[in-house]
Tab-separated table of C-alpha atoms and ligand atoms in Angstrom:
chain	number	residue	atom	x	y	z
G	1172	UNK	CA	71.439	122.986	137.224
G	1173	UNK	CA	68.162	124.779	137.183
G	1174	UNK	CA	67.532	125.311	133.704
G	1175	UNK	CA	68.669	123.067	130.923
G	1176	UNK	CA	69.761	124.031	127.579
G	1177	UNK	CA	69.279	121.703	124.826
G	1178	UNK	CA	70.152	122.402	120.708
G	1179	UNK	CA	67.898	119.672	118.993
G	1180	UNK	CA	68.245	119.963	115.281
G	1181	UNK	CA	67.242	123.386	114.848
G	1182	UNK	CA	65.393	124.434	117.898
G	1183	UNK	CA	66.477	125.444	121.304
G	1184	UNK	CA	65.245	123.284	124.208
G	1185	UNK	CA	64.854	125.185	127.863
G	1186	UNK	CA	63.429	122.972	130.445
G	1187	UNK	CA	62.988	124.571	133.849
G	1188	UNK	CA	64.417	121.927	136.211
G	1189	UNK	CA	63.609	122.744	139.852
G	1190	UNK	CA	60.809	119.666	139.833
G	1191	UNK	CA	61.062	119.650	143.887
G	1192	UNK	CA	59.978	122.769	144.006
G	1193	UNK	CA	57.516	122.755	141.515
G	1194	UNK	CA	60.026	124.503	139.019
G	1195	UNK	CA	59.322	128.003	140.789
G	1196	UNK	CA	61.420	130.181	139.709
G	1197	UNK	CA	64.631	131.446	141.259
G	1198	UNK	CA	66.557	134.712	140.067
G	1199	UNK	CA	69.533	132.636	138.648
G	1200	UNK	CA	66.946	130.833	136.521
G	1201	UNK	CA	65.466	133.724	135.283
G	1202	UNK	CA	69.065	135.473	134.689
G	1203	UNK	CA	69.998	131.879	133.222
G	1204	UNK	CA	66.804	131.692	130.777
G	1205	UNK	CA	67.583	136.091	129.105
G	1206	UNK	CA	71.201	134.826	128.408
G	1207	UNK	CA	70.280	131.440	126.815
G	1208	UNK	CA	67.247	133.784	125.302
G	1209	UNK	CA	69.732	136.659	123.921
G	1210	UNK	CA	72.244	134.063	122.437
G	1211	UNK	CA	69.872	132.101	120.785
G	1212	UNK	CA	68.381	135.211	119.420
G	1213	UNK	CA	71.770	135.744	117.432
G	1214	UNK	CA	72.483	132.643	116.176
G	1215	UNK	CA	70.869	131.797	112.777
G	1216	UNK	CA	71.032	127.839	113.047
G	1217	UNK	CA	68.045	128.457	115.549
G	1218	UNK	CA	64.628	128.943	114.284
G	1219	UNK	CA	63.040	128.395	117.407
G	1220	UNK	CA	62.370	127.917	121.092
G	1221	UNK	CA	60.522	125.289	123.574
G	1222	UNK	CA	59.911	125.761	126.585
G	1223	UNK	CA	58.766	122.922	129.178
G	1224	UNK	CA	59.031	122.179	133.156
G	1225	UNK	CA	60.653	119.024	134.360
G	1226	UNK	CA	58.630	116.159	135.612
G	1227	UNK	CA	54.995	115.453	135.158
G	1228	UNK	CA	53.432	117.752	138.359
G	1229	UNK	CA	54.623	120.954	137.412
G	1230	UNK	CA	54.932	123.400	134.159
G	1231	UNK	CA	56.024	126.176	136.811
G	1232	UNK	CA	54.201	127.113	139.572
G	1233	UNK	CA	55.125	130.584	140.258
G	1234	UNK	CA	58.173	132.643	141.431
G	1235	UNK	CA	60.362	131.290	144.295
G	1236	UNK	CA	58.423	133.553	146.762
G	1237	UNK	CA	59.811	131.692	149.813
G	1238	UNK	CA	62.715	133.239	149.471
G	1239	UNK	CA	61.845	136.484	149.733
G	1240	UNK	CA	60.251	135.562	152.657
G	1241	UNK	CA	63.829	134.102	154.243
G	1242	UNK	CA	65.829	137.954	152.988
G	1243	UNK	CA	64.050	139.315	154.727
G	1244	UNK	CA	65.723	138.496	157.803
G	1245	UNK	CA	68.984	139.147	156.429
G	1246	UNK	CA	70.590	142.267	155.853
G	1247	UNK	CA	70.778	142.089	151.644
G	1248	UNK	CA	68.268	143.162	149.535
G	1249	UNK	CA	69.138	141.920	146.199
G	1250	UNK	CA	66.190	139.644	145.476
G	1251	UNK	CA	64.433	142.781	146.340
G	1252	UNK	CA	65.869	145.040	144.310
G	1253	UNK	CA	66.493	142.329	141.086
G	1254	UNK	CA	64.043	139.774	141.104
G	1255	UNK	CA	60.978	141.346	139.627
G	1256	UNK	CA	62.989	143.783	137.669
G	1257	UNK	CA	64.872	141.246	135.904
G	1258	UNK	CA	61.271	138.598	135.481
G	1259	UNK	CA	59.439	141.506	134.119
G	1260	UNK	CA	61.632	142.474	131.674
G	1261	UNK	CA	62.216	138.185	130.737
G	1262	UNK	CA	58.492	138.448	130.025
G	1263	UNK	CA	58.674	140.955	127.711
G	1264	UNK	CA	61.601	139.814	125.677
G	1265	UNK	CA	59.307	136.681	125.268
G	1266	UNK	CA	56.593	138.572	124.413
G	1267	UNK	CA	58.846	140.234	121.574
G	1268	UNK	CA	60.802	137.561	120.862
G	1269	UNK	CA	62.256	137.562	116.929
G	1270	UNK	CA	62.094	133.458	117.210
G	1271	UNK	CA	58.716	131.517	117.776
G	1272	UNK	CA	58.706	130.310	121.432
G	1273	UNK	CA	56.412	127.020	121.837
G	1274	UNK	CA	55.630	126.265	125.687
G	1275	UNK	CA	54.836	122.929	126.036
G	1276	UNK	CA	52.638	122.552	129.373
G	1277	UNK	CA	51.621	120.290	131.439
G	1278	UNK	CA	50.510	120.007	135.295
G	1279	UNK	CA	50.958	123.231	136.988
G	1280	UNK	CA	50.959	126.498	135.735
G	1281	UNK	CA	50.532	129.596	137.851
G	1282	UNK	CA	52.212	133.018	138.612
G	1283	UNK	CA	55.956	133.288	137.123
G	1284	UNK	CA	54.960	130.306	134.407
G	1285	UNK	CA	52.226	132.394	133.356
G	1286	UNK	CA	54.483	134.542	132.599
G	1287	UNK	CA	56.537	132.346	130.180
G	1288	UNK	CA	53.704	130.278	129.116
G	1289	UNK	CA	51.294	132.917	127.903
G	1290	UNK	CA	53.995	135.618	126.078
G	1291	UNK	CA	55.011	132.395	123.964
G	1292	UNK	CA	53.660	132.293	121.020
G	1293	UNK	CA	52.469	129.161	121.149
G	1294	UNK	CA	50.891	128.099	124.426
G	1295	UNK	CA	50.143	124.063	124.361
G	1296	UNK	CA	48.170	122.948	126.977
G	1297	UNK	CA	48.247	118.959	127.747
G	1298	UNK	CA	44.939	117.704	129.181
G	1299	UNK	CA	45.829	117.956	132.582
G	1300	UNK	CA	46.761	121.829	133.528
G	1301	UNK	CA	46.136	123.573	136.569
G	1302	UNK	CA	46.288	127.677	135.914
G	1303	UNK	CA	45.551	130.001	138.046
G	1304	UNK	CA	47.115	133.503	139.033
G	1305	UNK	CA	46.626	133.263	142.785
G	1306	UNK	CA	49.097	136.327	144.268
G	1307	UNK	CA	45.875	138.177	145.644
G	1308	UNK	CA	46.045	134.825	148.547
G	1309	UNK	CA	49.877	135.897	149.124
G	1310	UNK	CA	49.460	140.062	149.082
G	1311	UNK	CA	50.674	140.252	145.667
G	1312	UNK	CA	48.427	141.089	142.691
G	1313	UNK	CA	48.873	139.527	139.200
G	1314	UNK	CA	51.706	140.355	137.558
G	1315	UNK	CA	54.486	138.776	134.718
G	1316	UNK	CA	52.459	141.316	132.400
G	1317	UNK	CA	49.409	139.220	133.407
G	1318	UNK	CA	47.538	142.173	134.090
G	1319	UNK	CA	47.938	142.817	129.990
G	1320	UNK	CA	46.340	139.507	129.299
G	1321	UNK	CA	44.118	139.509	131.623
G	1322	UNK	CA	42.367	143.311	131.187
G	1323	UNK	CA	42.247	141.522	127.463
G	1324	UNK	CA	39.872	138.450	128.073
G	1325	UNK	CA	35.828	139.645	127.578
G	1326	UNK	CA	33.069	139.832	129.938
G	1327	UNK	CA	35.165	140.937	132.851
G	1328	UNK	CA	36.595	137.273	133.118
G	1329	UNK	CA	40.349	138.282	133.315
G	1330	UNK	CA	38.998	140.463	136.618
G	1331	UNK	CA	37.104	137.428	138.147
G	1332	UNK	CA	40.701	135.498	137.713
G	1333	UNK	CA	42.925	137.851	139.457
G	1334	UNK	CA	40.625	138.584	142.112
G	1335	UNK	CA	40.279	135.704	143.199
G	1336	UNK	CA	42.374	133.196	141.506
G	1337	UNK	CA	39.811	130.768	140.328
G	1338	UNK	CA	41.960	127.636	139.301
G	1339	UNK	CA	41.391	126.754	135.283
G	1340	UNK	CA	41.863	123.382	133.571
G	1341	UNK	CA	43.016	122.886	130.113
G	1342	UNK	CA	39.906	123.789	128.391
G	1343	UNK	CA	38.567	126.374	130.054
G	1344	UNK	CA	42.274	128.092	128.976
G	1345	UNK	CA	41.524	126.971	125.110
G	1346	UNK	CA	37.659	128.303	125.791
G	1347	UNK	CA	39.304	131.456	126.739
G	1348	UNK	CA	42.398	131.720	124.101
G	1349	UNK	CA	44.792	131.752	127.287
G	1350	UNK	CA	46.200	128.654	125.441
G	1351	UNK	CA	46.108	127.842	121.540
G	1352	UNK	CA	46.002	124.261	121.338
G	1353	UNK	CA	45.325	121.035	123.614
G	1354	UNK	CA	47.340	117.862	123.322
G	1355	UNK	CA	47.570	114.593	125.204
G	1356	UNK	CA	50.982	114.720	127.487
G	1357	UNK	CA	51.402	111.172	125.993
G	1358	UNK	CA	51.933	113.244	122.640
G	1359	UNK	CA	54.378	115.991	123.729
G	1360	UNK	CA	57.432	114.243	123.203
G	1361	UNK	CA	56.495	112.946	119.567
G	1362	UNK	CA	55.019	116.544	119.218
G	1363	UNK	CA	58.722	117.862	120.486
G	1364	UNK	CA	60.671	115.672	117.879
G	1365	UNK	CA	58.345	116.466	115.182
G	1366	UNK	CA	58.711	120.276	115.755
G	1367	UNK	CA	62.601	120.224	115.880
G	1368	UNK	CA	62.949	118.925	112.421
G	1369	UNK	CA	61.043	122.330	110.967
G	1370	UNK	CA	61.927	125.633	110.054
G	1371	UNK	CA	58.635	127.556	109.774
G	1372	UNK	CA	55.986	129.279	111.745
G	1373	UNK	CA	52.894	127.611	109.350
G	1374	UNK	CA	54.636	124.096	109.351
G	1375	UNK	CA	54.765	124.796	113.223
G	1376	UNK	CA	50.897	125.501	113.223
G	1377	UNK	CA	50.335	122.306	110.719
G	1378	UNK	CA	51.957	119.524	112.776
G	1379	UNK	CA	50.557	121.023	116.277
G	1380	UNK	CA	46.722	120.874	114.551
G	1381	UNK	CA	47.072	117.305	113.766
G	1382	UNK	CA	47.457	116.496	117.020
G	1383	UNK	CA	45.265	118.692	118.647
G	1384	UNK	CA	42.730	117.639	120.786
G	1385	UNK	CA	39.002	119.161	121.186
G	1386	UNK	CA	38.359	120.062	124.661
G	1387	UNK	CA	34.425	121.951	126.320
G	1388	UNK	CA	34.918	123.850	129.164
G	1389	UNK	CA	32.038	123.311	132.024
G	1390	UNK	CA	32.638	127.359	133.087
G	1391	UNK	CA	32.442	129.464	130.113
G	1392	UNK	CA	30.965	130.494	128.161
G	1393	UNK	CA	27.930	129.616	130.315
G	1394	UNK	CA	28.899	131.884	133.490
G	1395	UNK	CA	30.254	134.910	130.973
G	1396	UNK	CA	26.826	136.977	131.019
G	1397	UNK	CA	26.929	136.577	135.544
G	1398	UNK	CA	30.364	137.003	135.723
G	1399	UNK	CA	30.417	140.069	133.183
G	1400	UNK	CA	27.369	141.667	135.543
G	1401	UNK	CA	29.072	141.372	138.301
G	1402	UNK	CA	32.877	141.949	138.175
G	1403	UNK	CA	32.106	145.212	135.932
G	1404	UNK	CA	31.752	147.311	139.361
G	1405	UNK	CA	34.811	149.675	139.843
G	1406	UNK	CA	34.744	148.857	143.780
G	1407	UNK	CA	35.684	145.381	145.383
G	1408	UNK	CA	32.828	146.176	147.998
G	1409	UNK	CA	30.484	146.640	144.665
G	1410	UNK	CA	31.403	143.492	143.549
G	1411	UNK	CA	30.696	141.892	146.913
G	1412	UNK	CA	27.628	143.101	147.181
G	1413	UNK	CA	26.987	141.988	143.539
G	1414	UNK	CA	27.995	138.450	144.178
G	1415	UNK	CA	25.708	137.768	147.251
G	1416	UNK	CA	22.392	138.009	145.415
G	1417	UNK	CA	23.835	134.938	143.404
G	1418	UNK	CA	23.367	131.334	145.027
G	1419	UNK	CA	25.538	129.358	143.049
G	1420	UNK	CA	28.508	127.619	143.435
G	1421	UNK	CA	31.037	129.436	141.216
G	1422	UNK	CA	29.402	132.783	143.053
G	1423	UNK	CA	30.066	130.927	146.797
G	1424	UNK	CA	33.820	130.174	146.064
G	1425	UNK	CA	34.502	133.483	144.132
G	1426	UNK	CA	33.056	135.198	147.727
G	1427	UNK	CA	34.890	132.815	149.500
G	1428	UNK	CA	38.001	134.021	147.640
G	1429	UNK	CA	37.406	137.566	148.042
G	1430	UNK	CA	36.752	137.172	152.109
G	1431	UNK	CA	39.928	135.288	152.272
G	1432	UNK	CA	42.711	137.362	149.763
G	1433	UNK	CA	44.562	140.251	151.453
G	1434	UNK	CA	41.639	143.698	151.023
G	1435	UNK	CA	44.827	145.673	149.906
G	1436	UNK	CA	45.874	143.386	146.913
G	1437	UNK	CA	42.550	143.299	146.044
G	1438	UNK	CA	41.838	147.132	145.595
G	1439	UNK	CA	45.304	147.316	143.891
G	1440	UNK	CA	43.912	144.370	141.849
G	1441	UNK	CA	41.251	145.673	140.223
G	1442	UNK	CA	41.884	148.953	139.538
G	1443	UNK	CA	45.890	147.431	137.960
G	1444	UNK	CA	43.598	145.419	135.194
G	1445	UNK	CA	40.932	147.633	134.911
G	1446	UNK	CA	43.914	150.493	133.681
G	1447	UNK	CA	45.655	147.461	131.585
G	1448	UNK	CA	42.703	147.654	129.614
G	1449	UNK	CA	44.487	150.920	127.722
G	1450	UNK	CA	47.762	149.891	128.195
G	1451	UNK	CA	50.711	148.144	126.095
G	1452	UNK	CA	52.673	145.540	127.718
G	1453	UNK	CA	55.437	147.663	128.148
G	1454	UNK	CA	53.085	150.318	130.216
G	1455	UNK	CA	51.587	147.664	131.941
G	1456	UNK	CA	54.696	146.284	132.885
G	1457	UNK	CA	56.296	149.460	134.329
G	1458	UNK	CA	52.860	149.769	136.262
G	1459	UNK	CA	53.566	146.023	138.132
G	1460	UNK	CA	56.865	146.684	138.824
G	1461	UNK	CA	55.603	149.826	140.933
G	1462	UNK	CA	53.169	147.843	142.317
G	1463	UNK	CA	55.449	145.023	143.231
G	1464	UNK	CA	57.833	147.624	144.918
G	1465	UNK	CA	55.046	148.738	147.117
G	1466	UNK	CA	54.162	145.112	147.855
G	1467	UNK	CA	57.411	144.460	149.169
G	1468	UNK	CA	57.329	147.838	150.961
G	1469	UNK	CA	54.526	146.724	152.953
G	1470	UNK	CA	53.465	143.717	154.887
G	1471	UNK	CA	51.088	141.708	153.552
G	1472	UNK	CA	52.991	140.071	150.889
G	1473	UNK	CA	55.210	138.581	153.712
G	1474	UNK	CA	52.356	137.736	156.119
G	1475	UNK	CA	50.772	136.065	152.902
G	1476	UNK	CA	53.889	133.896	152.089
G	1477	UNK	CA	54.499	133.150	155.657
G	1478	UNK	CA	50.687	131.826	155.808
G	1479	UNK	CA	50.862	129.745	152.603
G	1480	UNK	CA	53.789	128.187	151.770
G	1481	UNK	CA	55.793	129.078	155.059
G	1482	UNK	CA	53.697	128.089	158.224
G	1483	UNK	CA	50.901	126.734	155.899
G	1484	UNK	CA	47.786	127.737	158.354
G	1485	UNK	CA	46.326	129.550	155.520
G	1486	UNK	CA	45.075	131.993	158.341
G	1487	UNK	CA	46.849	135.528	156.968
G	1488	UNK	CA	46.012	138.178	159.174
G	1489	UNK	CA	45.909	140.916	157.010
G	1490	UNK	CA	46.708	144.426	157.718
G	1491	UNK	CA	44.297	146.933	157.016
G	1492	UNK	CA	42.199	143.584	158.101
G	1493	UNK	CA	39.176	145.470	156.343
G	1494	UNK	CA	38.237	146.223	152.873
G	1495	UNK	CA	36.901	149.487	154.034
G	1496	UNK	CA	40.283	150.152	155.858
G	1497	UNK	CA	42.171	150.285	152.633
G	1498	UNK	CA	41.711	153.755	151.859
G	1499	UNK	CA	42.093	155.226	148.482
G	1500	UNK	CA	44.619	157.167	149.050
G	1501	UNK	CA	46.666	153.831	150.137
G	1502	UNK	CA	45.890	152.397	146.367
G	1503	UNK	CA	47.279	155.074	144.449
G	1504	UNK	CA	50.499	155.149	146.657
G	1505	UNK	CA	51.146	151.554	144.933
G	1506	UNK	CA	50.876	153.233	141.480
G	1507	UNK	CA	53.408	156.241	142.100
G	1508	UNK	CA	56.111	156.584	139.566
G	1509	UNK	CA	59.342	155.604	141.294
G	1510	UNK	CA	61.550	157.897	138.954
G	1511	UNK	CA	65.207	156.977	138.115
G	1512	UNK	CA	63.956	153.813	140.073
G	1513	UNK	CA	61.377	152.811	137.462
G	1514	UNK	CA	61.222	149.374	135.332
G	1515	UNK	CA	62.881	150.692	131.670
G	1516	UNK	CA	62.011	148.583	128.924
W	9	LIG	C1	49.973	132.267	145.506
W	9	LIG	C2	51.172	132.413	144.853
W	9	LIG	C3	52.140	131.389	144.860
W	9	LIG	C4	51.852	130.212	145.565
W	9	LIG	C5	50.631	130.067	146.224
W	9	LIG	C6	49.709	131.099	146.190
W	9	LIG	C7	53.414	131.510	144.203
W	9	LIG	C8	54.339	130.425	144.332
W	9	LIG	C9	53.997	129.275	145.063
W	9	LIG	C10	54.897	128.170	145.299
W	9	LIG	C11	54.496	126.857	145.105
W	9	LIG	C12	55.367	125.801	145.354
W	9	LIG	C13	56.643	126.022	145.821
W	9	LIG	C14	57.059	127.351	146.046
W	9	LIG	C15	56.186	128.396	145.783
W	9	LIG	O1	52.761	129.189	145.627
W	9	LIG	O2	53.699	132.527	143.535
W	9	LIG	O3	58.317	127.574	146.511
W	9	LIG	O4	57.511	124.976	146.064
W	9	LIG	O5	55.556	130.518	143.756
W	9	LIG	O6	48.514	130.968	146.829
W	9	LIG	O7	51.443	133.549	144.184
């Protein structure tokens, strides 16, 4: 069993349950979670969602990349041709959802749980999350609608994050309305039992602010006016140059980042969240999936998996190596309509 369904009084509990594997997300788990989702939606005993990851490490940390990695060798394509389909259109349908959907999280939370966490309505952060939407490391680029939220987030910050896939804690997320509310993970299961017992969206608001928690993130808003200067350049090579005139540490690692993150996802990158900017999430959506069929078209999204979480030398060699090398005519290829092939929402 990789997800579990639970009816508690009148809410519907789905706990991802992969905890070895940091809950990533398979494509039976995300077919599993749009039928419990649909079902739920028509039955009128249920006035509401949760959402939470087994075990105390991980919320979610991501799709089950690996395996794309291992079909490759094998003559079917059906992760291929399903997986992000079928995930993108999950996210919306949480997004839209005619139920509230609470995600209760706690320890990791990056990629694919994103994706689930942030379209909820009600993202609850426990005191110790890690966030970050890292796919630029693995030749993706940020997807699960990300590239919505992100292109929303002022001062350029939601550009910073999916360049280079600065890690967050809980209250830099709260600092940044990525999540609504922080409470201790000593509270979530009183928090859980409490929310079960009630039938609307202001009681659900009521109960979660009394146990809130006030949190001060150490990054923003003090780096917003540096960051904002810097990431507002419409060229990764802009933004490298921008970065080297600062010394400090947050400008170091973000350079770091950007030397080390495939040049193509990068280019894709920016120019994906600087056009989410004007788009709904349905638009946006459509865009990733075009983008993550030119991912998989190409190779750095398997030289990226095989170098993190497959060989685990972190030593990707990249191809074009060079920023300069990704021409532009090789960006807008990953942004071509694919036609009776598209995402339809
Ligand atoms: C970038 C990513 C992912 C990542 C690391 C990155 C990602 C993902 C995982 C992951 C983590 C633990 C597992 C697993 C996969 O790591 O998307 O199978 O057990 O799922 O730098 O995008």
């Amino acid at each position: 069993m990789t997800v579990k369904y639970e009816l508690k009084e009148n809410a519907a509990i789905l706990t991802l349950t992969r905890e070895r594997y940091l809950n990533t997300l398979t494509l039976e788990m995300i077919e599993k979670i749009d039928k419990y989702l649909r079902n739920i939606a028509k039955n009128k005993n249920i006035h509401m969602v949760i959402f939470k990851g087994e075990g105390k490490k991980s919320f979610c940390a991501g799709g089950d990349v690996k395996s794309f990695y291992e079909e490759k060798y094998k003559n079917t394509n059906i992760l291929r041709k399903n997986f992000f389909y079928k995930e993108y259109k999950l996210n919306y349908l949480i997004r839209k959802y005619n139920k509230p959907i609470i995600s209760l999280v706690n320890g990791i939370c990056m990629g694919g749980g994103v994706g689930i966490a942030m379209h909820s309505n009600l993202t609850i952060v426990s005191e110790n999350v890690t966030f970050a939407m890292p796919e630029t490391a693995i030749g993706l680029f940020p997807d699960v609608g990300s590239g919505y939220i992100l292109s929303k987030i002022k001062d350029n910050i939601g550009i910073y994050l999916g360049l280079t896939g600065k890690r967050l804690n809980s209250s830099d997320l709260i600092e940044l309305k990525l999540a609504d509310y922080c409470i201790q993970y000593e509270d979530f299961e009183k928090i859980e039992n409490l929310l079960v017992k009630i039938k609307t969206k202001t009681s659900i608001r009521k109960i979660i602010k009394k146990y809130a928690i006030r949190t001060d993130s150490l990054l923003f808003p003090s780096l917003n006016k540096n960051i904002s200067q810097t990431f507002k350049y419409k060229s990764v090579e802009d933004i490298i140059s921008s970065l080297k005139t600062f010394k400090e540490k947050w400008a170091v690692e973000a350079l770091g980042a950007l030397e080390k993150n495939s040049p193509t996802s990068l280019k894709i990158t920016l120019k994906q969240i600087n056009l989410a900017k004007n788009l709904s999430l349905r638009d946006e959506l459509i865009m990733e999936y075009r983008l993550s069929q030119a991912c998989m078209a190409g190779v750095d999204f398997y030289e990226g998996v095989r170098s993190v979480l497959v060989d685990k030398d972190f030593n990707a060699k990249w191809s074009p190596k060079l920023l300069k090398d990704v021409d532009n005519k090789l960006v807008l290829l990953h942004f071509k309509p694919l036609g009776k092939d598209d995402l339809t929402i």
